[in-house]
Short mmCIF file of C-alpha atoms and ligand atoms in Angstrom, two decimals:
data_model
loop_
_atom_site.label_atom_id
_atom_site.label_comp_id
_atom_site.label_asym_id
_atom_site.label_seq_id
_atom_site.Cartn_x
_atom_site.Cartn_y
_atom_site.Cartn_z
CA MET A 220 17.72 25.11 2.82
CA SER A 221 18.81 22.91 5.74
CA ASN A 222 17.65 19.30 5.73
CA GLN A 223 18.38 18.68 9.41
CA ASN A 224 15.45 16.85 11.06
CA ASN A 225 14.47 16.14 14.66
CA SER A 226 13.07 12.67 14.09
CA VAL A 227 12.63 10.13 11.31
CA ILE A 228 8.90 10.81 11.72
CA ASP A 229 9.44 14.30 10.29
CA LEU A 230 10.43 12.66 6.98
CA ILE A 231 7.00 11.07 6.41
CA GLY A 232 4.94 12.40 3.50
CA ASN A 233 5.63 14.97 0.79
CA THR A 234 6.45 12.17 -1.65
CA PRO A 235 7.47 12.98 -5.23
CA CYS A 236 5.48 12.47 -8.44
CA VAL A 237 7.48 11.27 -11.44
CA LYS A 238 6.54 11.44 -15.12
CA ILE A 239 6.54 8.18 -17.08
CA GLN A 240 8.94 8.64 -20.00
CA ARG A 241 9.01 5.41 -22.01
CA ILE A 242 6.06 3.10 -21.33
CA ALA A 243 3.12 5.53 -21.40
CA PRO A 244 0.93 5.78 -24.55
CA ASP A 245 1.89 8.87 -26.60
CA HIS A 246 -1.47 10.65 -26.36
CA VAL A 247 -1.41 11.08 -22.54
CA SER A 248 0.90 12.27 -19.74
CA MET A 249 1.26 9.66 -17.02
CA TYR A 250 2.71 10.25 -13.55
CA VAL A 251 3.28 8.01 -10.54
CA LYS A 252 3.40 9.07 -6.88
CA LEU A 253 6.29 7.28 -5.18
CA GLU A 254 5.17 6.33 -1.68
CA SER A 255 8.38 4.29 -1.37
CA ALA A 256 10.05 7.66 -0.66
CA ASN A 257 8.58 7.56 2.86
CA PRO A 258 11.27 6.59 5.42
CA GLY A 259 9.62 3.21 6.15
CA GLY A 260 9.30 2.59 2.41
CA SER A 261 5.51 2.71 2.01
CA VAL A 262 2.33 4.77 2.03
CA LYS A 263 1.47 3.26 5.42
CA ASP A 264 4.03 5.39 7.28
CA ARG A 265 1.48 8.17 7.03
CA LEU A 266 -1.28 6.40 8.92
CA ALA A 267 1.16 4.81 11.39
CA MET A 268 2.30 8.29 12.41
CA ASN A 269 -1.22 9.70 12.61
CA ILE A 270 -2.76 6.79 14.54
CA ILE A 271 -0.04 7.02 17.21
CA GLU A 272 -0.05 10.82 17.39
CA GLN A 273 -3.87 11.13 17.54
CA ALA A 274 -3.96 8.47 20.30
CA GLU A 275 -1.26 10.36 22.23
CA LYS A 276 -3.37 13.51 21.92
CA ASP A 277 -6.69 11.99 23.01
CA GLY A 278 -5.06 9.98 25.83
CA SER A 279 -5.99 6.51 24.55
CA LEU A 280 -2.27 5.67 24.26
CA LYS A 281 -0.26 6.05 27.48
CA PRO A 282 3.54 6.48 27.64
CA GLY A 283 5.21 3.06 27.38
CA GLN A 284 1.95 1.22 26.60
CA THR A 285 2.19 -1.70 24.14
CA VAL A 286 0.70 -1.09 20.68
CA VAL A 287 -0.83 -4.03 18.78
CA GLU A 288 -2.10 -4.32 15.20
CA ALA A 289 -3.19 -6.83 12.57
CA THR A 290 -1.43 -6.10 9.30
CA SER A 291 -0.29 -7.68 6.06
CA GLY A 292 3.01 -5.90 6.44
CA ASN A 293 3.42 -2.29 5.42
CA THR A 294 1.38 -0.89 8.32
CA GLY A 295 3.46 -3.08 10.62
CA ILE A 296 6.70 -1.71 9.21
CA GLY A 297 5.41 1.88 9.50
CA LEU A 298 4.20 1.28 13.06
CA ALA A 299 7.48 -0.45 13.97
CA MET A 300 9.40 2.59 12.74
CA VAL A 301 7.15 5.11 14.53
CA CYS A 302 7.02 3.02 17.77
CA ALA A 303 10.82 2.60 17.73
CA ALA A 304 11.27 6.35 17.27
CA LYS A 305 8.83 7.15 20.10
CA GLY A 306 9.68 4.26 22.46
CA TYR A 307 6.47 2.16 22.42
CA PRO A 308 6.65 -1.67 22.46
CA LEU A 309 4.82 -3.14 19.43
CA VAL A 310 3.22 -6.52 18.70
CA ILE A 311 2.20 -7.25 15.09
CA VAL A 312 -0.22 -10.04 14.20
CA MET A 313 0.20 -11.28 10.64
CA ALA A 314 -1.05 -14.23 8.58
CA GLU A 315 1.75 -16.65 7.63
CA SER A 316 1.03 -16.13 3.91
CA PHE A 317 2.67 -12.70 3.63
CA SER A 318 6.27 -12.31 2.50
CA ILE A 319 9.18 -13.25 4.80
CA GLU A 320 10.90 -9.89 4.20
CA ARG A 321 8.01 -8.14 5.94
CA ARG A 322 8.31 -10.24 9.11
CA LYS A 323 12.05 -9.76 9.23
CA LEU A 324 11.87 -6.02 8.66
CA MET A 325 9.43 -5.58 11.56
CA ARG A 326 11.55 -7.70 13.87
CA PHE A 327 14.64 -5.73 12.77
CA LEU A 328 12.80 -2.56 13.80
CA GLY A 329 12.21 -4.06 17.26
CA ALA A 330 8.62 -5.32 16.93
CA LYS A 331 7.35 -8.75 17.95
CA VAL A 332 5.61 -10.55 15.07
CA VAL A 333 2.94 -13.15 15.92
CA LEU A 334 1.86 -15.35 13.01
CA THR A 335 -1.63 -16.75 12.40
CA PRO A 336 -2.62 -19.64 10.08
CA LYS A 337 -3.32 -18.57 6.48
CA GLU A 338 -6.69 -20.37 6.52
CA GLY A 339 -8.00 -17.76 8.97
CA LYS A 340 -7.35 -14.95 6.43
CA ALA A 341 -7.54 -11.33 7.58
CA LEU A 342 -10.45 -12.05 9.91
CA GLY A 343 -8.31 -14.59 11.75
CA MET A 344 -5.66 -11.93 12.38
CA ILE A 345 -8.26 -9.53 13.80
CA GLU A 346 -9.71 -12.21 16.09
CA LYS A 347 -6.22 -12.83 17.52
CA VAL A 348 -5.66 -9.11 18.15
CA ARG A 349 -9.03 -8.83 19.88
CA GLU A 350 -8.04 -11.60 22.31
CA LEU A 351 -4.65 -10.04 23.00
CA VAL A 352 -6.20 -6.62 23.66
CA GLU A 353 -8.79 -8.07 26.05
CA GLN A 354 -6.16 -10.09 27.90
CA ASN A 355 -3.42 -7.43 28.15
CA GLY A 356 -5.03 -3.98 27.87
CA TRP A 357 -2.84 -3.06 24.88
CA PHE A 358 -3.58 -0.16 22.51
CA TRP A 359 -5.09 -1.46 19.25
CA ALA A 360 -4.18 0.74 16.27
CA GLN A 361 -7.25 -0.46 14.27
CA GLN A 362 -6.16 0.73 10.84
CA PHE A 363 -9.35 -0.65 9.25
CA GLU A 364 -11.69 1.39 11.49
CA ASN A 365 -9.57 4.28 12.78
CA LYS A 366 -10.63 7.75 11.56
CA ALA A 367 -6.99 8.87 11.78
CA ASN A 368 -6.34 6.72 8.67
CA ALA A 369 -8.36 8.55 5.99
CA ASP A 370 -7.82 11.87 7.82
CA ILE A 371 -4.05 11.80 7.27
CA HIS A 372 -4.54 11.12 3.54
CA GLU A 373 -6.89 14.09 3.38
CA ALA A 374 -4.41 16.33 5.22
CA THR A 375 -1.24 15.13 3.43
CA THR A 376 -1.56 12.79 0.38
CA GLY A 377 -4.56 14.62 -1.07
CA ALA A 378 -3.16 18.08 -0.32
CA GLU A 379 0.15 17.12 -1.98
CA ILE A 380 -1.64 15.94 -5.15
CA VAL A 381 -3.62 19.19 -5.40
CA ARG A 382 -0.44 21.21 -4.86
CA ASP A 383 1.50 19.26 -7.51
CA PHE A 384 -1.24 19.18 -10.19
CA ARG A 385 -3.15 22.40 -9.71
CA GLU A 386 -1.20 24.07 -12.52
CA THR A 387 -1.02 21.21 -15.04
CA GLY A 388 -4.48 19.87 -14.20
CA LEU A 389 -5.27 16.23 -13.37
CA ASP A 390 -7.84 14.29 -15.37
CA TYR A 391 -7.57 10.91 -13.67
CA TRP A 392 -6.28 9.76 -10.28
CA VAL A 393 -5.81 5.99 -9.97
CA THR A 394 -5.56 3.91 -6.80
CA GLY A 395 -6.46 0.55 -5.28
CA TYR A 396 -7.48 -0.07 -1.71
CA GLY A 397 -6.56 -2.09 1.34
CA THR A 398 -8.06 -0.28 4.31
CA GLY A 399 -9.38 2.35 1.89
CA GLY A 400 -7.61 5.16 3.77
CA THR A 401 -5.85 6.42 0.65
CA VAL A 402 -8.96 6.48 -1.56
CA ALA A 403 -11.27 7.94 1.12
CA GLY A 404 -8.88 10.68 2.27
CA VAL A 405 -7.59 11.76 -1.15
CA SER A 406 -11.11 11.67 -2.67
CA ARG A 407 -12.39 14.11 -0.03
CA VAL A 408 -9.80 16.64 -1.23
CA LEU A 409 -10.21 15.99 -4.97
CA LYS A 410 -14.04 16.22 -4.81
CA ARG A 411 -13.68 19.52 -2.99
CA GLU A 412 -10.75 21.14 -4.77
CA MET A 413 -10.39 19.45 -8.17
CA PRO A 414 -13.93 18.22 -8.88
CA ASN A 415 -13.19 17.51 -12.55
CA THR A 416 -10.55 14.89 -11.69
CA LYS A 417 -12.00 11.42 -12.26
CA ILE A 418 -11.30 8.94 -9.47
CA ILE A 419 -10.38 5.50 -10.80
CA LEU A 420 -10.59 2.76 -8.18
CA SER A 421 -9.10 -0.63 -8.91
CA GLU A 422 -9.64 -3.97 -7.19
CA PRO A 423 -8.43 -7.47 -8.06
CA THR A 424 -10.36 -9.18 -10.88
CA ASN A 425 -11.08 -12.13 -8.60
CA ALA A 426 -11.95 -10.02 -5.55
CA GLY A 427 -14.42 -7.44 -6.89
CA LEU A 428 -15.95 -6.57 -3.52
CA ILE A 429 -17.21 -3.13 -4.52
CA ALA A 430 -18.12 -4.23 -8.06
CA SER A 431 -20.37 -6.94 -6.58
CA GLY A 432 -22.56 -4.34 -4.87
CA VAL A 433 -22.95 -6.73 -1.90
CA LYS A 434 -23.00 -4.97 1.47
CA GLN A 435 -20.38 -5.91 4.08
CA GLU A 436 -21.81 -7.30 7.31
CA ARG A 437 -20.06 -5.86 10.34
CA ASN A 438 -20.06 -5.74 14.14
CA ALA A 439 -21.19 -2.73 16.19
CA ASP A 440 -17.54 -1.53 16.45
CA GLY A 441 -17.17 -1.46 12.63
CA THR A 442 -15.05 -4.62 12.37
CA PRO A 443 -16.24 -7.12 9.74
CA SER A 444 -18.28 -10.07 10.97
CA VAL A 445 -17.95 -12.28 7.87
CA THR A 446 -15.73 -12.74 4.81
CA HIS A 447 -17.24 -10.83 1.89
CA PRO A 448 -18.85 -13.29 -0.56
CA ALA A 449 -17.16 -11.72 -3.63
CA TRP A 450 -13.63 -12.24 -2.24
CA SER A 451 -11.24 -14.90 -3.47
CA PRO A 452 -7.45 -15.11 -3.02
CA HIS A 453 -5.26 -12.84 -5.16
CA LEU A 454 -1.55 -12.00 -5.37
CA ILE A 455 -1.80 -8.22 -4.93
CA GLN A 456 -0.44 -8.02 -1.36
CA GLY A 457 -1.80 -5.04 0.56
CA TRP A 458 -4.90 -4.73 -1.65
CA THR A 459 -8.45 -5.89 -0.93
CA PRO A 460 -8.56 -7.97 2.25
CA ASP A 461 -11.50 -10.39 2.56
CA PHE A 462 -13.85 -7.63 3.75
CA ILE A 463 -14.83 -4.01 3.02
CA ALA A 464 -13.17 -2.06 5.84
CA ASP A 465 -15.13 0.57 7.74
CA VAL A 466 -12.64 3.19 6.47
CA LEU A 467 -13.34 2.15 2.86
CA GLN A 468 -17.11 2.18 3.44
CA GLU A 469 -17.05 6.02 3.20
CA ALA A 470 -15.79 5.76 -0.40
CA VAL A 471 -18.58 3.29 -1.22
CA ASP A 472 -21.36 5.27 0.53
CA LYS A 473 -20.29 8.59 -1.01
CA ASP A 474 -19.67 7.08 -4.45
CA TYR A 475 -16.17 8.58 -4.67
CA ALA A 476 -15.08 6.23 -7.49
CA ASP A 477 -16.12 7.43 -10.94
CA VAL A 478 -14.90 4.21 -12.54
CA LEU A 479 -14.07 0.76 -11.11
CA VAL A 480 -11.27 -1.02 -12.98
CA PRO A 481 -10.34 -4.65 -12.29
CA ALA A 482 -6.61 -5.55 -12.15
CA ASP A 483 -5.43 -9.13 -12.52
CA ASP A 484 -2.44 -10.73 -10.79
CA GLN A 485 -0.38 -11.36 -13.91
CA SER A 486 -0.70 -7.92 -15.49
CA SER A 487 0.06 -6.34 -12.09
CA ILE A 488 3.30 -8.31 -11.90
CA GLN A 489 4.13 -7.54 -15.55
CA TRP A 490 3.61 -3.77 -15.11
CA SER A 491 5.67 -3.71 -11.91
CA ARG A 492 8.50 -5.42 -13.84
CA ARG A 493 8.18 -3.00 -16.77
CA LEU A 494 8.23 0.04 -14.45
CA ALA A 495 11.53 -1.28 -13.03
CA LYS A 496 13.20 -2.31 -16.30
CA GLU A 497 12.00 0.43 -18.60
CA GLU A 498 11.57 3.41 -16.27
CA GLY A 499 13.91 2.60 -13.36
CA ILE A 500 10.93 2.91 -11.01
CA PHE A 501 10.92 0.23 -8.33
CA THR A 502 7.50 -0.68 -6.92
CA GLY A 503 5.66 -3.67 -5.48
CA ILE A 504 2.81 -5.73 -6.91
CA SER A 505 0.11 -3.25 -5.85
CA GLY A 506 2.04 -0.47 -7.62
CA GLY A 507 2.04 -2.65 -10.75
CA ALA A 508 -1.70 -3.15 -10.24
CA SER A 509 -2.53 0.54 -9.99
CA PHE A 510 -0.28 1.22 -12.98
CA ALA A 511 -2.11 -1.51 -14.93
CA ALA A 512 -5.39 0.25 -14.11
CA ALA A 513 -3.83 3.57 -15.18
CA ILE A 514 -2.74 2.08 -18.53
CA GLU A 515 -6.27 0.73 -19.00
CA THR A 516 -7.60 4.22 -18.21
CA ALA A 517 -5.15 5.78 -20.68
CA THR A 518 -6.39 3.56 -23.50
CA SER A 519 -9.77 5.28 -23.59
CA ALA A 520 -8.66 8.71 -22.28
CA PRO A 521 -8.88 11.74 -24.63
CA ALA A 522 -5.60 13.02 -26.11
CA GLY A 523 -3.74 15.38 -23.77
CA SER A 524 -5.10 13.79 -20.57
CA THR A 525 -3.00 13.75 -17.41
CA ILE A 526 -3.14 10.59 -15.28
CA LEU A 527 -1.61 9.97 -11.83
CA ALA A 528 -1.27 6.48 -10.30
CA MET A 529 -0.34 5.70 -6.69
CA LEU A 530 2.67 3.42 -6.18
CA PRO A 531 2.24 2.34 -2.52
CA ASP A 532 5.62 0.73 -1.81
CA THR A 533 8.97 -0.57 -3.06
CA GLY A 534 9.67 -3.79 -4.97
CA GLU A 535 12.39 -4.71 -2.48
CA ARG A 536 9.62 -5.91 -0.17
CA TYR A 537 8.84 -8.80 -2.57
CA LEU A 538 12.20 -10.53 -3.14
CA SER A 539 10.77 -13.91 -2.06
CA SER A 540 7.47 -13.49 -3.94
CA MET A 541 6.21 -14.22 -7.47
CA LEU A 542 7.34 -10.73 -8.47
CA PHE A 543 10.94 -12.01 -8.58
CA ASP A 544 10.19 -15.34 -10.28
CA GLY A 545 12.73 -15.83 -13.06
CA ILE A 546 15.27 -13.47 -11.44
CA ASP A 547 18.14 -15.90 -10.83
CA GLU A 548 21.05 -15.92 -8.43
CA TRP A 549 23.37 -17.51 -10.97
CA MET A 550 24.68 -16.21 -14.29
CA SER A 551 22.55 -16.74 -17.39
CA ASP A 552 24.18 -18.03 -20.61
CA GLU A 553 24.42 -14.44 -21.79
CA GLU A 554 26.10 -13.31 -18.56
CA THR A 555 28.48 -16.29 -18.66
CA ALA A 556 29.45 -15.35 -22.22
CA ILE A 557 30.27 -11.79 -21.06
CA ALA A 558 32.25 -13.21 -18.10
CA GLN A 559 34.26 -15.49 -20.40
CA SER A 560 34.94 -12.83 -23.02
CA THR A 561 38.01 -11.42 -21.15
CA PRO A 562 40.74 -13.30 -19.18
CA SER A 563 40.28 -12.21 -15.52
CA GLY A 564 37.72 -13.47 -13.00
CA GLN A 565 37.36 -16.97 -14.49
CA PHE A 566 36.09 -19.78 -12.24
CA PRO A 567 38.31 -22.89 -12.16
CA THR A 568 36.64 -25.66 -14.19
CA ALA A 569 36.13 -28.99 -12.41
N1 PMP B 882 -0.55 -1.38 -1.44
C1 PMP B 882 0.14 -1.89 -0.43
C2 PMP B 882 1.41 -2.64 -0.72
C3 PMP B 882 -0.32 -1.73 0.89
O1 PMP B 882 0.37 -2.25 1.91
C4 PMP B 882 -1.53 -1.01 1.11
C5 PMP B 882 -2.07 -0.86 2.49
N2 PMP B 882 -2.60 -2.05 3.04
C6 PMP B 882 -2.24 -0.50 0.02
C7 PMP B 882 -1.70 -0.69 -1.24
C8 PMP B 882 -3.59 0.19 0.15
O2 PMP B 882 -3.63 1.36 0.91
P1 PMP B 882 -4.88 1.74 1.80
O3 PMP B 882 -4.84 0.89 3.05
O4 PMP B 882 -4.69 3.19 2.12
O5 PMP B 882 -6.14 1.48 1.04
#
């Protein structure tokens, strides 16, 4: 079959699921869905494509109009890729606390990246976008409120999971949330087509917004009006901003999650590292977090259960973060010993 494509956009979606061979408990089958296989390297390519294409269809985005969005990174990279491919200028607003790689990637893809002070958190980014939209008449992608977000996960991510697990069955599907697009969209499909699959939703231990049961206060347009009281800072980039997004609210209102599992920063980092070292599967901190929740699920799952965890992006996006702490540039003693064990390639000694 030919693999000639018209546009990079045609490569979005249809990501592979891979079985865990070495680090899964023996009594279960564990799989991960590799969203890093999207051309922009993350799950957010899906919503970037759909937000732009729905806005083209309904006329809210005009040819050549500037697109603007507040994002912690992956949505910005997805939007930068889609806007570059379709010829729209793009401005991304991002808090200074997110990794340097993300800023550089977006600029490399032709976007402008405007930074906001970390003290303002996610709400500070949204406030900045609101001002820019009012002043310039730009098109605001609004990933946290836009219906096109969960809809694309219903049409693609969810449909792919049903296709790939209809025969083997799927007992547990594990995810975290940022906007909540993944959990809302996929849950619609699972509740309809595989109602016996348990939906496991994870959030950071120190940011249990849904676990708290406290309602999010929001403005008439769905944007949050205050930081959620249960939020505190965590290291799982892309997960759980300081509010319950309008898109995520559907999952809360309809009780999509059968179980809520907390994931802590350190075990998320440890499981991301183990996936890389022991399975050859390269994912970011949020992938480590959903895998940590999947391992926790496996512990109490009946023998023979099948579990699927979402891995939202690639570890390469975190080279300057905690994920790579302890990964040195220089040779370790062990590496030096290997280097010195044969004559060639020796460094002159001072
Ligand atoms: N992990 C990472 C690294 C992300 O960038 C995102 C999106 N912000 C998510 C997980 C969560 O996806 P969603 O927005 O669909 O809830």
